[in-house]
Each structure stands twice: as structure tokens, then as C-alpha cells.
Amino acid sequence: MLGATALVLLFTAAILLAPGAHAAGMSDAIPGSPLDAHRKQIPYDNGVHKIARVTALVAYALMVATVLFGFLLRLRFLQRAIKRSTAYGAHMSLGLSALIFGAMHGLTFLYQPVWRIGVSELIMPFSAELQRFPVGFGVLGTELAVAVTCALWLQRWLGYHRWLRFHQFAYAAFFLVWLHVFTVHPEPRHLGLVAVLVAGGATACLLLFLIRVFPPRSRQRQESARLAEEIYR
């Protein structure tokens, strides 16, 4: 839990120290940016812009922490240190916090006229007029993350193995959110503190996904032995 908290604090420091949207080094107006609003003669609220930026990066940091903590919980590294119920609760808290900050990020765009985003665009993926695909990736990823979270309450009816297969869609949800972060604004694509942290979080989650898909041989033998024991019990 301390590592997850440190990760969130690191991302928050990046938000405060890194240059804003206007310093992305792009001569052309970024769709939905203050310059774009100025050229279209549409009002732009810089306070709302800062809230959107902070909530976006904190939500991303919390999502990375959720994936990392879930991986540790799955491998049972923390059983000797803390109770499983406590670890499970921490994992859930991180996931719900990520969804809350993600929802706050989306709602801020209701107050930026240049984006022309309403409630329907926040619900229906790829329905936005401005940056349809980047925005759609974020909406779809968030909705998939909500579905994965809600499935926790259906575990008893789905069965553990079916629920676990569905729960692994959390990796797909993270990938969609990363696509949103990477494509909606040039900042994560240009070398800087935020770009390094975004790339670092994505790399860590990718490595964990590959470990889950291609487990070490020792772990495969343990799983095979456990399954054989269950069959012949």
C-alpha cells in the first residue's frame, strides 16, 4: 500500500512540476486546447482545464497502482505481511478511487464549450465530435473498468474461474485508457516528466500482463500440481 501511495504522490508531483498544455511544443492548435478555443472565439476556463489535467493523471496513477496491487494480491506475496481481506480491501479502494477520479475528469468537459461534450458523449463511446477516437478510447476503457469492478459482486454466481477470466479484462481497460492518454494530447508523446511516468506505468502493466499470459515454468508446474490434486481429491 505504501508503494501505491508513493506512486500516486509521484504522479501528483509530476502534474504540479511539469509544463502545462500550452508548453507541449506544438505550433498548431491542439483540438480542445485554449488556443483552439481562442481561434474559434469560444470561452475557455483555465481552472476547469487544470482540474481535468490533475484528475486525469491521478486517475491514471491510481489505475496503474490497482493493476500492480492486484498482481501482488494474485501471487499472494502479501499474505505473510497483512491479512488477505485487508489486501483485498486496499485493492478495491484503489480501483474505486481510480474510477472516481476518472469520472471527475470526464465531467469537467461538460464545462468546456470548445469540446462540445454532453452526457451522451460521456456514455456512448466514439460519439464525440472533437477527437472522436481518443475520447472514445477513454470512455470505453472507463466503462470496461466499471464492468470489471461490478463483476466482483457477481463472483458468487459466476464462479471463481469464470469471474477471474472476466476480471482479466482489467488489462484491456487499462490499455484503452492508456490509448486515450497517449493520443488525446501530445504531452505524453514528447520527452518530459509526465511522458516518462506515463510510459513507466504502461511498461510495468505490460510486463505484468506478459507474466500472467506466459507464466514461469516453475509457476506452471505449481498450477498443474494444484489442478491434479483437485481432480484426484
mmCIF file with all atom_site columns, C-alpha atoms in Angstrom:
data_model
loop_
_atom_site.group_PDB
_atom_site.id
_atom_site.type_symbol
_atom_site.label_atom_id
_atom_site.label_alt_id
_atom_site.label_comp_id
_atom_site.label_asym_id
_atom_site.label_entity_id
_atom_site.label_seq_id
_atom_site.pdbx_PDB_ins_code
_atom_site.Cartn_x
_atom_site.Cartn_y
_atom_site.Cartn_z
_atom_site.occupancy
_atom_site.B_iso_or_equiv
_atom_site.pdbx_formal_charge
_atom_site.auth_seq_id
_atom_site.auth_comp_id
_atom_site.auth_asym_id
_atom_site.auth_atom_id
_atom_site.pdbx_PDB_model_num
ATOM 1   C CA . MET A 1 1   ? 0.000   0.000   0.000   1.00 0.00 ? 1   MET A CA 1
ATOM 2   C CA . LEU A 1 2   ? 2.918   2.325   0.695   1.00 0.00 ? 2   LEU A CA 1
ATOM 3   C CA . GLY A 1 3   ? 4.249   1.708   -2.807  1.00 0.00 ? 3   GLY A CA 1
ATOM 4   C CA . ALA A 1 4   ? 0.877   2.560   -4.343  1.00 0.00 ? 4   ALA A CA 1
ATOM 5   C CA . THR A 1 5   ? 0.664   5.736   -2.264  1.00 0.00 ? 5   THR A CA 1
ATOM 6   C CA . ALA A 1 6   ? 4.181   6.723   -3.327  1.00 0.00 ? 6   ALA A CA 1
ATOM 7   C CA . LEU A 1 7   ? 3.235   6.172   -6.961  1.00 0.00 ? 7   LEU A CA 1
ATOM 8   C CA . VAL A 1 8   ? 0.196   8.427   -6.671  1.00 0.00 ? 8   VAL A CA 1
ATOM 9   C CA . LEU A 1 9   ? 2.276   11.112  -4.935  1.00 0.00 ? 9   LEU A CA 1
ATOM 10  C CA . LEU A 1 10  ? 4.891   10.863  -7.687  1.00 0.00 ? 10  LEU A CA 1
ATOM 11  C CA . PHE A 1 11  ? 2.286   11.408  -10.373 1.00 0.00 ? 11  PHE A CA 1
ATOM 12  C CA . THR A 1 12  ? 0.815   14.319  -8.445  1.00 0.00 ? 12  THR A CA 1
ATOM 13  C CA . ALA A 1 13  ? 4.277   15.902  -8.248  1.00 0.00 ? 13  ALA A CA 1
ATOM 14  C CA . ALA A 1 14  ? 4.594   15.442  -11.993 1.00 0.00 ? 14  ALA A CA 1
ATOM 15  C CA . ILE A 1 15  ? 1.316   17.275  -12.510 1.00 0.00 ? 15  ILE A CA 1
ATOM 16  C CA . LEU A 1 16  ? 2.480   20.226  -10.433 1.00 0.00 ? 16  LEU A CA 1
ATOM 17  C CA . LEU A 1 17  ? 6.019   20.414  -11.815 1.00 0.00 ? 17  LEU A CA 1
ATOM 18  C CA . ALA A 1 18  ? 5.539   19.515  -15.462 1.00 0.00 ? 18  ALA A CA 1
ATOM 19  C CA . PRO A 1 19  ? 4.647   22.146  -18.074 1.00 0.00 ? 19  PRO A CA 1
ATOM 20  C CA . GLY A 1 20  ? 1.006   22.647  -18.917 1.00 0.00 ? 20  GLY A CA 1
ATOM 21  C CA . ALA A 1 21  ? -0.814  22.051  -22.149 1.00 0.00 ? 21  ALA A CA 1
ATOM 22  C CA . HIS A 1 22  ? 0.410   25.303  -23.638 1.00 0.00 ? 22  HIS A CA 1
ATOM 23  C CA . ALA A 1 23  ? 4.032   24.122  -23.339 1.00 0.00 ? 23  ALA A CA 1
ATOM 24  C CA . ALA A 1 24  ? 3.685   20.991  -25.410 1.00 0.00 ? 24  ALA A CA 1
ATOM 25  C CA . GLY A 1 25  ? 5.883   22.490  -28.095 1.00 0.00 ? 25  GLY A CA 1
ATOM 26  C CA . MET A 1 26  ? 3.248   22.300  -30.822 1.00 0.00 ? 26  MET A CA 1
ATOM 27  C CA . SER A 1 27  ? 2.805   25.199  -33.222 1.00 0.00 ? 27  SER A CA 1
ATOM 28  C CA . ASP A 1 28  ? -0.643  24.084  -34.370 1.00 0.00 ? 28  ASP A CA 1
ATOM 29  C CA . ALA A 1 29  ? -3.647  24.421  -32.105 1.00 0.00 ? 29  ALA A CA 1
ATOM 30  C CA . ILE A 1 30  ? -4.420  21.175  -30.297 1.00 0.00 ? 30  ILE A CA 1
ATOM 31  C CA . PRO A 1 31  ? -8.132  20.340  -30.681 1.00 0.00 ? 31  PRO A CA 1
ATOM 32  C CA . GLY A 1 32  ? -9.851  21.401  -27.473 1.00 0.00 ? 32  GLY A CA 1
ATOM 33  C CA . SER A 1 33  ? -6.900  23.478  -26.255 1.00 0.00 ? 33  SER A CA 1
ATOM 34  C CA . PRO A 1 34  ? -7.041  27.133  -25.105 1.00 0.00 ? 34  PRO A CA 1
ATOM 35  C CA . LEU A 1 35  ? -5.509  28.193  -28.440 1.00 0.00 ? 35  LEU A CA 1
ATOM 36  C CA . ASP A 1 36  ? -8.150  26.231  -30.328 1.00 0.00 ? 36  ASP A CA 1
ATOM 37  C CA . ALA A 1 37  ? -10.883 27.915  -28.259 1.00 0.00 ? 37  ALA A CA 1
ATOM 38  C CA . HIS A 1 38  ? -9.303  31.333  -28.867 1.00 0.00 ? 38  HIS A CA 1
ATOM 39  C CA . ARG A 1 39  ? -9.240  30.789  -32.636 1.00 0.00 ? 39  ARG A CA 1
ATOM 40  C CA . LYS A 1 40  ? -12.857 29.651  -32.597 1.00 0.00 ? 40  LYS A CA 1
ATOM 41  C CA . GLN A 1 41  ? -13.759 32.588  -30.326 1.00 0.00 ? 41  GLN A CA 1
ATOM 42  C CA . ILE A 1 42  ? -15.192 30.253  -27.696 1.00 0.00 ? 42  ILE A CA 1
ATOM 43  C CA . PRO A 1 43  ? -14.771 30.907  -23.926 1.00 0.00 ? 43  PRO A CA 1
ATOM 44  C CA . TYR A 1 44  ? -12.241 28.676  -22.182 1.00 0.00 ? 44  TYR A CA 1
ATOM 45  C CA . ASP A 1 45  ? -11.975 28.095  -18.420 1.00 0.00 ? 45  ASP A CA 1
ATOM 46  C CA . ASN A 1 46  ? -8.361  27.540  -17.361 1.00 0.00 ? 46  ASN A CA 1
ATOM 47  C CA . GLY A 1 47  ? -9.463  26.412  -13.888 1.00 0.00 ? 47  GLY A CA 1
ATOM 48  C CA . VAL A 1 48  ? -11.558 23.618  -15.379 1.00 0.00 ? 48  VAL A CA 1
ATOM 49  C CA . HIS A 1 49  ? -8.626  22.723  -17.625 1.00 0.00 ? 49  HIS A CA 1
ATOM 50  C CA . LYS A 1 50  ? -6.322  22.316  -14.615 1.00 0.00 ? 50  LYS A CA 1
ATOM 51  C CA . ILE A 1 51  ? -8.881  20.197  -12.774 1.00 0.00 ? 51  ILE A CA 1
ATOM 52  C CA . ALA A 1 52  ? -9.254  17.973  -15.856 1.00 0.00 ? 52  ALA A CA 1
ATOM 53  C CA . ARG A 1 53  ? -5.486  17.544  -16.113 1.00 0.00 ? 53  ARG A CA 1
ATOM 54  C CA . VAL A 1 54  ? -4.976  16.763  -12.437 1.00 0.00 ? 54  VAL A CA 1
ATOM 55  C CA . THR A 1 55  ? -7.849  14.281  -12.230 1.00 0.00 ? 55  THR A CA 1
ATOM 56  C CA . ALA A 1 56  ? -6.705  12.566  -15.450 1.00 0.00 ? 56  ALA A CA 1
ATOM 57  C CA . LEU A 1 57  ? -3.166  11.917  -14.265 1.00 0.00 ? 57  LEU A CA 1
ATOM 58  C CA . VAL A 1 58  ? -4.210  10.949  -10.742 1.00 0.00 ? 58  VAL A CA 1
ATOM 59  C CA . ALA A 1 59  ? -6.778  8.517   -12.195 1.00 0.00 ? 59  ALA A CA 1
ATOM 60  C CA . TYR A 1 60  ? -4.052  7.022   -14.412 1.00 0.00 ? 60  TYR A CA 1
ATOM 61  C CA . ALA A 1 61  ? -1.678  6.687   -11.452 1.00 0.00 ? 61  ALA A CA 1
ATOM 62  C CA . LEU A 1 62  ? -4.375  5.004   -9.367  1.00 0.00 ? 62  LEU A CA 1
ATOM 63  C CA . MET A 1 63  ? -5.183  2.625   -12.222 1.00 0.00 ? 63  MET A CA 1
ATOM 64  C CA . VAL A 1 64  ? -1.517  1.624   -12.514 1.00 0.00 ? 64  VAL A CA 1
ATOM 65  C CA . ALA A 1 65  ? -1.386  1.120   -8.729  1.00 0.00 ? 65  ALA A CA 1
ATOM 66  C CA . THR A 1 66  ? -4.554  -1.002  -8.889  1.00 0.00 ? 66  THR A CA 1
ATOM 67  C CA . VAL A 1 67  ? -3.051  -3.286  -11.538 1.00 0.00 ? 67  VAL A CA 1
ATOM 68  C CA . LEU A 1 68  ? 0.226   -3.618  -9.625  1.00 0.00 ? 68  LEU A CA 1
ATOM 69  C CA . PHE A 1 69  ? -1.514  -4.287  -6.314  1.00 0.00 ? 69  PHE A CA 1
ATOM 70  C CA . GLY A 1 70  ? -3.869  -6.805  -7.950  1.00 0.00 ? 70  GLY A CA 1
ATOM 71  C CA . PHE A 1 71  ? -0.886  -8.673  -9.377  1.00 0.00 ? 71  PHE A CA 1
ATOM 72  C CA . LEU A 1 72  ? 0.761   -8.863  -5.962  1.00 0.00 ? 72  LEU A CA 1
ATOM 73  C CA . LEU A 1 73  ? -2.530  -9.997  -4.447  1.00 0.00 ? 73  LEU A CA 1
ATOM 74  C CA . ARG A 1 74  ? -2.884  -12.723 -7.083  1.00 0.00 ? 74  ARG A CA 1
ATOM 75  C CA . LEU A 1 75  ? 0.629   -14.047 -6.430  1.00 0.00 ? 75  LEU A CA 1
ATOM 76  C CA . ARG A 1 76  ? -0.025  -13.909 -2.679  1.00 0.00 ? 76  ARG A CA 1
ATOM 77  C CA . PHE A 1 77  ? 3.169   -12.048 -1.865  1.00 0.00 ? 77  PHE A CA 1
ATOM 78  C CA . LEU A 1 78  ? 1.471   -10.118 0.914   1.00 0.00 ? 78  LEU A CA 1
ATOM 79  C CA . GLN A 1 79  ? -0.156  -12.924 2.905   1.00 0.00 ? 79  GLN A CA 1
ATOM 80  C CA . ARG A 1 80  ? 2.607   -13.034 5.495   1.00 0.00 ? 80  ARG A CA 1
ATOM 81  C CA . ALA A 1 81  ? 2.605   -9.259  5.981   1.00 0.00 ? 81  ALA A CA 1
ATOM 82  C CA . ILE A 1 82  ? -1.113  -8.439  6.038   1.00 0.00 ? 82  ILE A CA 1
ATOM 83  C CA . LYS A 1 83  ? -4.403  -10.286 6.041   1.00 0.00 ? 83  LYS A CA 1
ATOM 84  C CA . ARG A 1 84  ? -5.840  -11.205 2.658   1.00 0.00 ? 84  ARG A CA 1
ATOM 85  C CA . SER A 1 85  ? -9.072  -9.371  3.471   1.00 0.00 ? 85  SER A CA 1
ATOM 86  C CA . THR A 1 86  ? -7.079  -6.196  4.167   1.00 0.00 ? 86  THR A CA 1
ATOM 87  C CA . ALA A 1 87  ? -5.123  -6.531  0.922   1.00 0.00 ? 87  ALA A CA 1
ATOM 88  C CA . TYR A 1 88  ? -8.337  -7.198  -0.987  1.00 0.00 ? 88  TYR A CA 1
ATOM 89  C CA . GLY A 1 89  ? -9.928  -4.098  0.532   1.00 0.00 ? 89  GLY A CA 1
ATOM 90  C CA . ALA A 1 90  ? -6.921  -1.972  -0.415  1.00 0.00 ? 90  ALA A CA 1
ATOM 91  C CA . HIS A 1 91  ? -7.073  -3.280  -3.992  1.00 0.00 ? 91  HIS A CA 1
ATOM 92  C CA . MET A 1 92  ? -10.773 -2.418  -4.177  1.00 0.00 ? 92  MET A CA 1
ATOM 93  C CA . SER A 1 93  ? -10.178 1.039   -2.694  1.00 0.00 ? 93  SER A CA 1
ATOM 94  C CA . LEU A 1 94  ? -7.516  1.832   -5.279  1.00 0.00 ? 94  LEU A CA 1
ATOM 95  C CA . GLY A 1 95  ? -9.762  0.664   -8.110  1.00 0.00 ? 95  GLY A CA 1
ATOM 96  C CA . LEU A 1 96  ? -12.779 2.637   -6.913  1.00 0.00 ? 96  LEU A CA 1
ATOM 97  C CA . SER A 1 97  ? -10.628 5.736   -6.391  1.00 0.00 ? 97  SER A CA 1
ATOM 98  C CA . ALA A 1 98  ? -9.357  5.426   -9.971  1.00 0.00 ? 98  ALA A CA 1
ATOM 99  C CA . LEU A 1 99  ? -12.937 5.259   -11.251 1.00 0.00 ? 99  LEU A CA 1
ATOM 100 C CA . ILE A 1 100 ? -13.969 8.273   -9.162  1.00 0.00 ? 100 ILE A CA 1
ATOM 101 C CA . PHE A 1 101 ? -11.120 10.422  -10.461 1.00 0.00 ? 101 PHE A CA 1
ATOM 102 C CA . GLY A 1 102 ? -11.785 9.161   -13.990 1.00 0.00 ? 102 GLY A CA 1
ATOM 103 C CA . ALA A 1 103 ? -15.439 10.170  -13.695 1.00 0.00 ? 103 ALA A CA 1
ATOM 104 C CA . MET A 1 104 ? -14.422 13.597  -12.353 1.00 0.00 ? 104 MET A CA 1
ATOM 105 C CA . HIS A 1 105 ? -12.091 14.002  -15.320 1.00 0.00 ? 105 HIS A CA 1
ATOM 106 C CA . GLY A 1 106 ? -14.887 13.247  -17.777 1.00 0.00 ? 106 GLY A CA 1
ATOM 107 C CA . LEU A 1 107 ? -17.415 15.516  -16.082 1.00 0.00 ? 107 LEU A CA 1
ATOM 108 C CA . THR A 1 108 ? -15.102 18.523  -16.293 1.00 0.00 ? 108 THR A CA 1
ATOM 109 C CA . PHE A 1 109 ? -15.554 18.574  -20.076 1.00 0.00 ? 109 PHE A CA 1
ATOM 110 C CA . LEU A 1 110 ? -19.226 19.394  -19.638 1.00 0.00 ? 110 LEU A CA 1
ATOM 111 C CA . TYR A 1 111 ? -17.971 22.866  -18.660 1.00 0.00 ? 111 TYR A CA 1
ATOM 112 C CA . GLN A 1 112 ? -15.610 23.431  -21.616 1.00 0.00 ? 112 GLN A CA 1
ATOM 113 C CA . PRO A 1 113 ? -17.774 24.594  -24.575 1.00 0.00 ? 113 PRO A CA 1
ATOM 114 C CA . VAL A 1 114 ? -14.973 24.051  -27.110 1.00 0.00 ? 114 VAL A CA 1
ATOM 115 C CA . TRP A 1 115 ? -15.206 20.270  -26.630 1.00 0.00 ? 115 TRP A CA 1
ATOM 116 C CA . ARG A 1 116 ? -18.990 20.122  -27.270 1.00 0.00 ? 116 ARG A CA 1
ATOM 117 C CA . ILE A 1 117 ? -19.301 17.148  -24.953 1.00 0.00 ? 117 ILE A CA 1
ATOM 118 C CA . GLY A 1 118 ? -22.551 16.332  -23.203 1.00 0.00 ? 118 GLY A CA 1
ATOM 119 C CA . VAL A 1 119 ? -23.770 13.445  -21.076 1.00 0.00 ? 119 VAL A CA 1
ATOM 120 C CA . SER A 1 120 ? -24.493 11.302  -24.145 1.00 0.00 ? 120 SER A CA 1
ATOM 121 C CA . GLU A 1 121 ? -20.881 11.676  -25.370 1.00 0.00 ? 121 GLU A CA 1
ATOM 122 C CA . LEU A 1 122 ? -19.634 10.591  -21.942 1.00 0.00 ? 122 LEU A CA 1
ATOM 123 C CA . ILE A 1 123 ? -21.782 7.459   -22.119 1.00 0.00 ? 123 ILE A CA 1
ATOM 124 C CA . MET A 1 124 ? -21.606 6.457   -25.791 1.00 0.00 ? 124 MET A CA 1
ATOM 125 C CA . PRO A 1 125 ? -18.025 5.683   -26.939 1.00 0.00 ? 125 PRO A CA 1
ATOM 126 C CA . PHE A 1 126 ? -16.828 7.338   -30.152 1.00 0.00 ? 126 PHE A CA 1
ATOM 127 C CA . SER A 1 127 ? -19.779 9.729   -30.314 1.00 0.00 ? 127 SER A CA 1
ATOM 128 C CA . ALA A 1 128 ? -17.843 12.935  -29.578 1.00 0.00 ? 128 ALA A CA 1
ATOM 129 C CA . GLU A 1 129 ? -17.403 15.468  -32.383 1.00 0.00 ? 129 GLU A CA 1
ATOM 130 C CA . LEU A 1 130 ? -13.929 16.561  -31.288 1.00 0.00 ? 130 LEU A CA 1
ATOM 131 C CA . GLN A 1 131 ? -11.155 13.936  -31.141 1.00 0.00 ? 131 GLN A CA 1
ATOM 132 C CA . ARG A 1 132 ? -13.656 11.129  -31.568 1.00 0.00 ? 132 ARG A CA 1
ATOM 133 C CA . PHE A 1 133 ? -11.267 8.209   -31.275 1.00 0.00 ? 133 PHE A CA 1
ATOM 134 C CA . PRO A 1 134 ? -9.051  9.482   -28.408 1.00 0.00 ? 134 PRO A CA 1
ATOM 135 C CA . VAL A 1 135 ? -12.128 10.445  -26.388 1.00 0.00 ? 135 VAL A CA 1
ATOM 136 C CA . GLY A 1 136 ? -13.833 7.179   -27.326 1.00 0.00 ? 136 GLY A CA 1
ATOM 137 C CA . PHE A 1 137 ? -10.880 5.155   -26.057 1.00 0.00 ? 137 PHE A CA 1
ATOM 138 C CA . GLY A 1 138 ? -11.194 6.861   -22.670 1.00 0.00 ? 138 GLY A CA 1
ATOM 139 C CA . VAL A 1 139 ? -14.955 6.374   -22.427 1.00 0.00 ? 139 VAL A CA 1
ATOM 140 C CA . LEU A 1 140 ? -14.796 2.716   -23.479 1.00 0.00 ? 140 LEU A CA 1
ATOM 141 C CA . GLY A 1 141 ? -11.876 1.964   -21.160 1.00 0.00 ? 141 GLY A CA 1
ATOM 142 C CA . THR A 1 142 ? -13.628 3.557   -18.203 1.00 0.00 ? 142 THR A CA 1
ATOM 143 C CA . GLU A 1 143 ? -16.860 1.677   -18.887 1.00 0.00 ? 143 GLU A CA 1
ATOM 144 C CA . LEU A 1 144 ? -14.980 -1.609  -19.170 1.00 0.00 ? 144 LEU A CA 1
ATOM 145 C CA . ALA A 1 145 ? -13.241 -0.864  -15.868 1.00 0.00 ? 145 ALA A CA 1
ATOM 146 C CA . VAL A 1 146 ? -16.651 -0.192  -14.284 1.00 0.00 ? 146 VAL A CA 1
ATOM 147 C CA . ALA A 1 147 ? -17.925 -3.530  -15.623 1.00 0.00 ? 147 ALA A CA 1
ATOM 148 C CA . VAL A 1 148 ? -14.897 -5.374  -14.236 1.00 0.00 ? 148 VAL A CA 1
ATOM 149 C CA . THR A 1 149 ? -15.439 -3.726  -10.852 1.00 0.00 ? 149 THR A CA 1
ATOM 150 C CA . CYS A 1 150 ? -19.159 -4.504  -10.768 1.00 0.00 ? 150 CYS A CA 1
ATOM 151 C CA . ALA A 1 151 ? -18.426 -8.145  -11.605 1.00 0.00 ? 151 ALA A CA 1
ATOM 152 C CA . LEU A 1 152 ? -16.840 -8.501  -8.159  1.00 0.00 ? 152 LEU A CA 1
ATOM 153 C CA . TRP A 1 153 ? -20.335 -8.581  -6.666  1.00 0.00 ? 153 TRP A CA 1
ATOM 154 C CA . LEU A 1 154 ? -21.332 -11.348 -9.119  1.00 0.00 ? 154 LEU A CA 1
ATOM 155 C CA . GLN A 1 155 ? -18.439 -13.641 -8.290  1.00 0.00 ? 155 GLN A CA 1
ATOM 156 C CA . ARG A 1 156 ? -20.629 -15.954 -6.232  1.00 0.00 ? 156 ARG A CA 1
ATOM 157 C CA . TRP A 1 157 ? -22.988 -16.543 -9.172  1.00 0.00 ? 157 TRP A CA 1
ATOM 158 C CA . LEU A 1 158 ? -20.362 -16.585 -11.927 1.00 0.00 ? 158 LEU A CA 1
ATOM 159 C CA . GLY A 1 159 ? -17.988 -18.936 -10.141 1.00 0.00 ? 159 GLY A CA 1
ATOM 160 C CA . TYR A 1 160 ? -14.393 -18.095 -9.338  1.00 0.00 ? 160 TYR A CA 1
ATOM 161 C CA . HIS A 1 161 ? -12.792 -19.249 -12.610 1.00 0.00 ? 161 HIS A CA 1
ATOM 162 C CA . ARG A 1 162 ? -15.312 -17.507 -14.867 1.00 0.00 ? 162 ARG A CA 1
ATOM 163 C CA . TRP A 1 163 ? -15.078 -14.367 -12.781 1.00 0.00 ? 163 TRP A CA 1
ATOM 164 C CA . LEU A 1 164 ? -11.268 -14.480 -12.921 1.00 0.00 ? 164 LEU A CA 1
ATOM 165 C CA . ARG A 1 165 ? -11.308 -14.683 -16.730 1.00 0.00 ? 165 ARG A CA 1
ATOM 166 C CA . PHE A 1 166 ? -13.614 -11.684 -16.900 1.00 0.00 ? 166 PHE A CA 1
ATOM 167 C CA . HIS A 1 167 ? -11.576 -9.809  -14.289 1.00 0.00 ? 167 HIS A CA 1
ATOM 168 C CA . GLN A 1 168 ? -8.565  -10.035 -16.589 1.00 0.00 ? 168 GLN A CA 1
ATOM 169 C CA . PHE A 1 169 ? -10.348 -7.595  -18.905 1.00 0.00 ? 169 PHE A CA 1
ATOM 170 C CA . ALA A 1 170 ? -8.928  -5.003  -16.499 1.00 0.00 ? 170 ALA A CA 1
ATOM 171 C CA . TYR A 1 171 ? -5.779  -5.159  -18.625 1.00 0.00 ? 171 TYR A CA 1
ATOM 172 C CA . ALA A 1 172 ? -7.847  -4.289  -21.706 1.00 0.00 ? 172 ALA A CA 1
ATOM 173 C CA . ALA A 1 173 ? -9.459  -1.417  -19.801 1.00 0.00 ? 173 ALA A CA 1
ATOM 174 C CA . PHE A 1 174 ? -6.035  -0.102  -18.834 1.00 0.00 ? 174 PHE A CA 1
ATOM 175 C CA . PHE A 1 175 ? -4.824  -0.378  -22.439 1.00 0.00 ? 175 PHE A CA 1
ATOM 176 C CA . LEU A 1 176 ? -7.793  1.667   -23.682 1.00 0.00 ? 176 LEU A CA 1
ATOM 177 C CA . VAL A 1 177 ? -7.213  4.317   -21.025 1.00 0.00 ? 177 VAL A CA 1
ATOM 178 C CA . TRP A 1 178 ? -3.528  4.440   -21.966 1.00 0.00 ? 178 TRP A CA 1
ATOM 179 C CA . LEU A 1 179 ? -4.515  4.891   -25.630 1.00 0.00 ? 179 LEU A CA 1
ATOM 180 C CA . HIS A 1 180 ? -6.710  7.800   -24.543 1.00 0.00 ? 180 HIS A CA 1
ATOM 181 C CA . VAL A 1 181 ? -3.892  9.412   -22.562 1.00 0.00 ? 181 VAL A CA 1
ATOM 182 C CA . PHE A 1 182 ? -1.375  8.852   -25.345 1.00 0.00 ? 182 PHE A CA 1
ATOM 183 C CA . THR A 1 183 ? -3.493  10.106  -28.260 1.00 0.00 ? 183 THR A CA 1
ATOM 184 C CA . VAL A 1 184 ? -5.659  12.891  -26.842 1.00 0.00 ? 184 VAL A CA 1
ATOM 185 C CA . HIS A 1 185 ? -2.742  15.246  -26.148 1.00 0.00 ? 185 HIS A CA 1
ATOM 186 C CA . PRO A 1 186 ? 0.866   15.429  -27.405 1.00 0.00 ? 186 PRO A CA 1
ATOM 187 C CA . GLU A 1 187 ? 2.386   15.846  -23.919 1.00 0.00 ? 187 GLU A CA 1
ATOM 188 C CA . PRO A 1 188 ? 2.781   12.068  -23.248 1.00 0.00 ? 188 PRO A CA 1
ATOM 189 C CA . ARG A 1 189 ? 4.429   11.722  -26.689 1.00 0.00 ? 189 ARG A CA 1
ATOM 190 C CA . HIS A 1 190 ? 7.144   14.319  -26.016 1.00 0.00 ? 190 HIS A CA 1
ATOM 191 C CA . LEU A 1 191 ? 10.013  13.722  -23.617 1.00 0.00 ? 191 LEU A CA 1
ATOM 192 C CA . GLY A 1 192 ? 9.204   15.115  -20.200 1.00 0.00 ? 192 GLY A CA 1
ATOM 193 C CA . LEU A 1 193 ? 8.401   14.081  -16.651 1.00 0.00 ? 193 LEU A CA 1
ATOM 194 C CA . VAL A 1 194 ? 4.753   13.238  -17.365 1.00 0.00 ? 194 VAL A CA 1
ATOM 195 C CA . ALA A 1 195 ? 5.701   11.297  -20.511 1.00 0.00 ? 195 ALA A CA 1
ATOM 196 C CA . VAL A 1 196 ? 8.280   9.245   -18.589 1.00 0.00 ? 196 VAL A CA 1
ATOM 197 C CA . LEU A 1 197 ? 5.816   8.422   -15.807 1.00 0.00 ? 197 LEU A CA 1
ATOM 198 C CA . VAL A 1 198 ? 3.017   7.531   -18.225 1.00 0.00 ? 198 VAL A CA 1
ATOM 199 C CA . ALA A 1 199 ? 5.384   5.293   -20.179 1.00 0.00 ? 199 ALA A CA 1
ATOM 200 C CA . GLY A 1 200 ? 6.746   3.771   -16.970 1.00 0.00 ? 200 GLY A CA 1
ATOM 201 C CA . GLY A 1 201 ? 3.282   2.886   -15.702 1.00 0.00 ? 201 GLY A CA 1
ATOM 202 C CA . ALA A 1 202 ? 2.312   1.379   -19.050 1.00 0.00 ? 202 ALA A CA 1
ATOM 203 C CA . THR A 1 203 ? 5.541   -0.645  -19.220 1.00 0.00 ? 203 THR A CA 1
ATOM 204 C CA . ALA A 1 204 ? 5.034   -2.032  -15.720 1.00 0.00 ? 204 ALA A CA 1
ATOM 205 C CA . CYS A 1 205 ? 1.463   -3.107  -16.513 1.00 0.00 ? 205 CYS A CA 1
ATOM 206 C CA . LEU A 1 206 ? 2.581   -4.639  -19.823 1.00 0.00 ? 206 LEU A CA 1
ATOM 207 C CA . LEU A 1 207 ? 5.243   -6.702  -18.057 1.00 0.00 ? 207 LEU A CA 1
ATOM 208 C CA . LEU A 1 208 ? 2.701   -7.934  -15.510 1.00 0.00 ? 208 LEU A CA 1
ATOM 209 C CA . PHE A 1 209 ? 0.307   -8.849  -18.321 1.00 0.00 ? 209 PHE A CA 1
ATOM 210 C CA . LEU A 1 210 ? 3.031   -10.837 -20.105 1.00 0.00 ? 210 LEU A CA 1
ATOM 211 C CA . ILE A 1 211 ? 3.879   -12.635 -16.869 1.00 0.00 ? 211 ILE A CA 1
ATOM 212 C CA . ARG A 1 212 ? 0.219   -13.587 -16.478 1.00 0.00 ? 212 ARG A CA 1
ATOM 213 C CA . VAL A 1 213 ? -0.026  -14.782 -20.087 1.00 0.00 ? 213 VAL A CA 1
ATOM 214 C CA . PHE A 1 214 ? 3.376   -16.519 -20.118 1.00 0.00 ? 214 PHE A CA 1
ATOM 215 C CA . PRO A 1 215 ? 3.985   -17.627 -16.507 1.00 0.00 ? 215 PRO A CA 1
ATOM 216 C CA . PRO A 1 216 ? 7.391   -19.044 -15.486 1.00 0.00 ? 216 PRO A CA 1
ATOM 217 C CA . ARG A 1 217 ? 7.805   -22.803 -15.777 1.00 0.00 ? 217 ARG A CA 1
ATOM 218 C CA . SER A 1 218 ? 8.015   -23.199 -12.008 1.00 0.00 ? 218 SER A CA 1
ATOM 219 C CA . ARG A 1 219 ? 4.650   -21.489 -11.632 1.00 0.00 ? 219 ARG A CA 1
ATOM 220 C CA . GLN A 1 220 ? 3.193   -23.641 -14.426 1.00 0.00 ? 220 GLN A CA 1
ATOM 221 C CA . ARG A 1 221 ? 4.315   -26.775 -12.589 1.00 0.00 ? 221 ARG A CA 1
ATOM 222 C CA . GLN A 1 222 ? 2.729   -25.498 -9.372  1.00 0.00 ? 222 GLN A CA 1
ATOM 223 C CA . GLU A 1 223 ? -0.560  -24.777 -11.152 1.00 0.00 ? 223 GLU A CA 1
ATOM 224 C CA . SER A 1 224 ? -0.522  -28.215 -12.826 1.00 0.00 ? 224 SER A CA 1
ATOM 225 C CA . ALA A 1 225 ? 0.141   -29.927 -9.496  1.00 0.00 ? 225 ALA A CA 1
ATOM 226 C CA . ARG A 1 226 ? -2.660  -27.973 -7.840  1.00 0.00 ? 226 ARG A CA 1
ATOM 227 C CA . LEU A 1 227 ? -5.128  -28.867 -10.600 1.00 0.00 ? 227 LEU A CA 1
ATOM 228 C CA . ALA A 1 228 ? -4.111  -32.529 -10.478 1.00 0.00 ? 228 ALA A CA 1
ATOM 229 C CA . GLU A 1 229 ? -4.621  -32.537 -6.712  1.00 0.00 ? 229 GLU A CA 1
ATOM 230 C CA . GLU A 1 230 ? -8.103  -31.079 -7.137  1.00 0.00 ? 230 GLU A CA 1
ATOM 231 C CA . ILE A 1 231 ? -9.011  -33.645 -9.814  1.00 0.00 ? 231 ILE A CA 1
ATOM 232 C CA . TYR A 1 232 ? -7.909  -36.709 -7.835  1.00 0.00 ? 232 TYR A CA 1
ATOM 233 C CA . ARG A 1 233 ? -9.082  -35.439 -4.465  1.00 0.00 ? 233 ARG A CA 1
#
